[in-house]
PDB file of C-alpha atoms in Angstrom:
ATOM      1  CA  MET F   2       0.445  83.452   5.359  1.00 91.00           C
ATOM      2  CA  ASP F   3       4.185  83.853   4.530  1.00 93.00           C
ATOM      3  CA  ALA F   4       2.545  86.999   1.840  1.00 95.00           C
ATOM      4  CA  TYR F   5       1.649  88.649   5.815  1.00 96.00           C
ATOM      5  CA  LEU F   6       4.703  89.032   7.798  1.00 97.00           C
ATOM      6  CA  GLY F   7       6.482  91.281   8.966  1.00 96.00           C
ATOM      7  CA  LYS F   8       3.668  94.547   7.197  1.00 97.00           C
ATOM      8  CA  HIS F   9       2.365  96.711   9.898  1.00 97.00           C
ATOM      9  CA  TYR F  10      -1.288  96.738  10.299  1.00 98.00           C
ATOM     10  CA  LYS F  11      -3.025 100.074  11.973  1.00 97.00           C
ATOM     11  CA  LEU F  12      -5.813  99.693  14.400  1.00 97.00           C
ATOM     12  CA  LYS F  13      -8.428 101.402  12.516  1.00 97.00           C
ATOM     13  CA  THR F  14     -12.323 100.463  13.892  1.00 97.00           C
ATOM     14  CA  SER F  15     -13.014  99.302  16.831  1.00 96.00           C
ATOM     15  CA  GLU F  16     -16.687  97.285  17.408  1.00 97.00           C
ATOM     16  CA  ASN F  17     -18.313  96.061  20.899  1.00 97.00           C
ATOM     17  CA  PHE F  18     -14.673  95.576  22.881  1.00 96.00           C
ATOM     18  CA  ASP F  19     -15.538  97.393  25.695  1.00 96.00           C
ATOM     19  CA  ASP F  20     -18.432  95.322  26.000  1.00 96.00           C
ATOM     20  CA  TYR F  21     -15.676  91.878  25.313  1.00 97.00           C
ATOM     21  CA  LEU F  22     -13.205  93.853  27.527  1.00 96.00           C
ATOM     22  CA  LYS F  23     -15.825  93.421  30.086  1.00 95.00           C
ATOM     23  CA  LEU F  24     -17.145  90.309  29.592  1.00 95.00           C
ATOM     24  CA  ILE F  25     -12.770  89.184  31.070  1.00 95.00           C
ATOM     25  CA  GLY F  26     -12.741  91.857  34.050  1.00 93.00           C
ATOM     26  CA  VAL F  27     -10.507  94.430  32.868  1.00 94.00           C
ATOM     27  CA  GLY F  28     -11.495  97.235  34.806  1.00 92.00           C
ATOM     28  CA  LEU F  29     -12.579 100.209  33.505  1.00 93.00           C
ATOM     29  CA  LEU F  30      -9.766 102.933  33.315  1.00 92.00           C
ATOM     30  CA  GLN F  31      -7.991 100.315  31.699  1.00 91.00           C
ATOM     31  CA  ARG F  32     -10.766  99.674  29.359  1.00 93.00           C
ATOM     32  CA  LYS F  33     -10.581 103.268  28.426  1.00 93.00           C
ATOM     33  CA  LEU F  34      -6.644 103.476  28.347  1.00 89.00           C
ATOM     34  CA  VAL F  35      -7.040 100.706  25.639  1.00 88.00           C
ATOM     35  CA  GLN F  36      -9.655 102.049  23.850  1.00 89.00           C
ATOM     36  CA  SER F  37      -7.467 105.508  24.221  1.00 90.00           C
ATOM     37  CA  LEU F  38      -4.744 104.179  22.336  1.00 89.00           C
ATOM     38  CA  SER F  39      -4.408 102.595  18.013  1.00 93.00           C
ATOM     39  CA  PRO F  40      -1.830 100.412  18.420  1.00 95.00           C
ATOM     40  CA  VAL F  41       0.215  98.867  15.326  1.00 97.00           C
ATOM     41  CA  SER F  42       0.368  94.766  15.030  1.00 97.00           C
ATOM     42  CA  VAL F  43       2.630  92.687  12.898  1.00 97.00           C
ATOM     43  CA  LEU F  44       3.281  89.426  12.592  1.00 98.00           C
ATOM     44  CA  THR F  45       6.261  87.851  11.889  1.00 97.00           C
ATOM     45  CA  LYS F  46       8.652  84.587  11.369  1.00 97.00           C
ATOM     46  CA  ASN F  47      11.274  84.026  12.723  1.00 97.00           C
ATOM     47  CA  ALA F  48      14.502  81.751  12.444  1.00 97.00           C
ATOM     48  CA  ASP F  49      13.191  78.577  14.436  1.00 97.00           C
ATOM     49  CA  GLY F  50      10.188  78.437  12.862  1.00 96.00           C
ATOM     50  CA  SER F  51       8.357  80.289  15.377  1.00 97.00           C
ATOM     51  CA  TYR F  52       6.265  83.083  15.132  1.00 98.00           C
ATOM     52  CA  THR F  53       6.283  86.322  16.519  1.00 98.00           C
ATOM     53  CA  LEU F  54       2.702  88.536  16.827  1.00 97.00           C
ATOM     54  CA  THR F  55       3.851  91.201  18.481  1.00 97.00           C
ATOM     55  CA  HIS F  56       1.263  94.338  19.273  1.00 95.00           C
ATOM     56  CA  ILE F  57       3.099  98.173  19.725  1.00 95.00           C
ATOM     57  CA  THR F  58       1.499 101.192  21.176  1.00 92.00           C
ATOM     58  CA  PRO F  59       2.704 104.935  22.301  1.00 88.00           C
ATOM     59  CA  ILE F  60       3.353 103.456  25.712  1.00 87.00           C
ATOM     60  CA  ARG F  61       4.011  99.491  26.143  1.00 89.00           C
ATOM     61  CA  LYS F  62       5.725  97.056  23.048  1.00 93.00           C
ATOM     62  CA  MET F  63       4.127  93.516  23.456  1.00 93.00           C
ATOM     63  CA  ALA F  64       5.378  90.207  21.441  1.00 95.00           C
ATOM     64  CA  THR F  65       3.725  86.738  21.605  1.00 96.00           C
ATOM     65  CA  LYS F  66       6.440  84.366  20.211  1.00 97.00           C
ATOM     66  CA  PHE F  67       4.457  81.589  19.500  1.00 98.00           C
ATOM     67  CA  ARG F  68       4.983  77.407  17.687  1.00 98.00           C
ATOM     68  CA  LEU F  69       1.915  76.846  15.741  1.00 98.00           C
ATOM     69  CA  GLY F  70      -0.442  74.050  17.452  1.00 98.00           C
ATOM     70  CA  GLU F  71       1.667  73.946  21.450  1.00 98.00           C
ATOM     71  CA  GLU F  72      -0.031  75.734  24.287  1.00 98.00           C
ATOM     72  CA  PHE F  73       1.464  78.639  25.277  1.00 98.00           C
ATOM     73  CA  GLU F  74       1.141  80.761  28.338  1.00 97.00           C
ATOM     74  CA  GLU F  75       0.561  84.532  27.611  1.00 95.00           C
ATOM     75  CA  GLU F  76       0.350  86.819  29.281  1.00 92.00           C
ATOM     76  CA  ARG F  77      -2.849  89.711  28.371  1.00 89.00           C
ATOM     77  CA  ALA F  78      -2.533  93.366  28.450  1.00 83.00           C
ATOM     78  CA  ASP F  79      -4.139  94.053  31.698  1.00 86.00           C
ATOM     79  CA  GLY F  80      -1.186  91.118  32.884  1.00 88.00           C
ATOM     80  CA  VAL F  81      -4.127  88.396  33.543  1.00 93.00           C
ATOM     81  CA  LYS F  82      -1.893  85.006  32.596  1.00 96.00           C
ATOM     82  CA  VAL F  83      -3.969  82.460  29.537  1.00 97.00           C
ATOM     83  CA  LYS F  84      -3.021  79.811  28.080  1.00 98.00           C
ATOM     84  CA  SER F  85      -2.948  80.413  23.931  1.00 98.00           C
ATOM     85  CA  VAL F  86      -3.165  77.849  20.959  1.00 98.00           C
ATOM     86  CA  MET F  87      -2.362  79.008  17.950  1.00 98.00           C
ATOM     87  CA  THR F  88      -3.049  78.174  14.321  1.00 98.00           C
ATOM     88  CA  ILE F  89      -3.584  79.085  10.642  1.00 97.00           C
ATOM     89  CA  GLU F  90      -6.328  78.178   8.224  1.00 97.00           C
ATOM     90  CA  GLY F  91      -5.183  79.299   5.444  1.00 96.00           C
ATOM     91  CA  ASN F  92      -5.363  83.655   5.210  1.00 97.00           C
ATOM     92  CA  LYS F  93      -6.401  83.230   8.954  1.00 98.00           C
ATOM     93  CA  LEU F  94      -4.564  82.942  12.471  1.00 98.00           C
ATOM     94  CA  ILE F  95      -6.992  81.780  14.969  1.00 98.00           C
ATOM     95  CA  GLN F  96      -6.270  81.994  18.228  1.00 98.00           C
ATOM     96  CA  ILE F  97      -8.124  79.437  21.126  1.00 98.00           C
ATOM     97  CA  GLN F  98      -7.067  81.711  24.669  1.00 97.00           C
ATOM     98  CA  THR F  99      -8.662  80.041  28.017  1.00 98.00           C
ATOM     99  CA  GLU F 100      -8.478  81.206  31.311  1.00 96.00           C
ATOM    100  CA  SER F 101      -7.763  80.076  34.474  1.00 95.00           C
ATOM    101  CA  SER F 102     -11.645  79.386  34.121  1.00 94.00           C
ATOM    102  CA  GLY F 103     -11.838  77.868  31.912  1.00 96.00           C
ATOM    103  CA  ARG F 104     -13.509  80.029  29.598  1.00 96.00           C
ATOM    104  CA  LYS F 105     -12.187  80.032  25.804  1.00 97.00           C
ATOM    105  CA  SER F 106     -12.074  82.930  23.970  1.00 98.00           C
ATOM    106  CA  THR F 107     -11.314  82.925  19.856  1.00 98.00           C
ATOM    107  CA  HIS F 108      -9.712  85.279  17.993  1.00 98.00           C
ATOM    108  CA  VAL F 109      -9.536  85.178  14.792  1.00 98.00           C
ATOM    109  CA  ARG F 110      -6.831  87.485  12.277  1.00 98.00           C
ATOM    110  CA  GLU F 111      -7.959  87.526   8.865  1.00 98.00           C
ATOM    111  CA  PHE F 112      -4.863  88.892   6.926  1.00 97.00           C
ATOM    112  CA  SER F 113      -5.364  89.980   3.424  1.00 96.00           C
ATOM    113  CA  ARG F 114      -3.427  92.705   0.927  1.00 93.00           C
ATOM    114  CA  THR F 115      -4.836  95.833   3.071  1.00 96.00           C
ATOM    115  CA  ALA F 116      -5.846  94.863   5.571  1.00 98.00           C
ATOM    116  CA  LEU F 117      -6.224  92.650   9.320  1.00 98.00           C
ATOM    117  CA  LYS F 118      -9.965  91.783  11.132  1.00 98.00           C
ATOM    118  CA  VAL F 119      -9.828  90.531  13.994  1.00 98.00           C
ATOM    119  CA  THR F 120     -13.279  88.900  14.864  1.00 98.00           C
ATOM    120  CA  THR F 121     -13.768  87.792  18.880  1.00 98.00           C
ATOM    121  CA  THR F 122     -16.377  84.874  19.980  1.00 98.00           C
ATOM    122  CA  ALA F 123     -15.731  84.217  23.333  1.00 97.00           C
ATOM    123  CA  GLU F 124     -18.229  81.112  26.076  1.00 96.00           C
ATOM    124  CA  ASP F 125     -20.898  82.307  27.340  1.00 90.00           C
ATOM    125  CA  TRP F 126     -20.822  85.520  25.744  1.00 96.00           C
ATOM    126  CA  ASP F 127     -23.255  85.953  22.744  1.00 96.00           C
ATOM    127  CA  GLY F 128     -21.991  89.182  21.442  1.00 97.00           C
ATOM    128  CA  VAL F 129     -18.968  89.588  18.384  1.00 98.00           C
ATOM    129  CA  CYS F 130     -16.039  92.142  18.227  1.00 98.00           C
ATOM    130  CA  ILE F 131     -14.186  93.010  14.826  1.00 98.00           C
ATOM    131  CA  ARG F 132     -11.577  95.429  15.361  1.00 98.00           C
ATOM    132  CA  THR F 133     -10.148  96.792  11.723  1.00 98.00           C
ATOM    133  CA  TYR F 134      -6.622  97.083  11.333  1.00 98.00           C
ATOM    134  CA  LEU F 135      -4.847  99.140   8.176  1.00 98.00           C
ATOM    135  CA  LEU F 136      -2.332  98.413   6.386  1.00 97.00           C
ATOM    136  CA  GLU F 137      -0.096 101.300   6.785  1.00 95.00           C
ATOM    137  CA  GLN F 138       2.037 102.566   3.272  1.00 73.00           C
TER     138      GLN F 138
END
């Protein structure tokens, strides 16, 4: 994973994102706003061994600090608090996110030299959301 640390990946394509946002209860206005943005995603490793995943947009910068394998509370962009656990498998950062209702979403971030592909699935949903970010030069 070290080869991908500090790289800036900018969103280029998004499939089924609106359907996923509806599933998790994001309202129409927030969905439209979120979908109008092209965030930049950056993963860094901190001196204490933890990681920070940062999403940067023109209107907001969200940074999530975590330790691999340890549950932490996170606030989603829509303000809802969830529990998450992050693990690494090769070039994949895997996040299991659990809502207060118990429903789980899985976000698999697959890093490569030129792109970051985020594949999202969720319980009670037969869809798949794929968001592709390209490495900024």
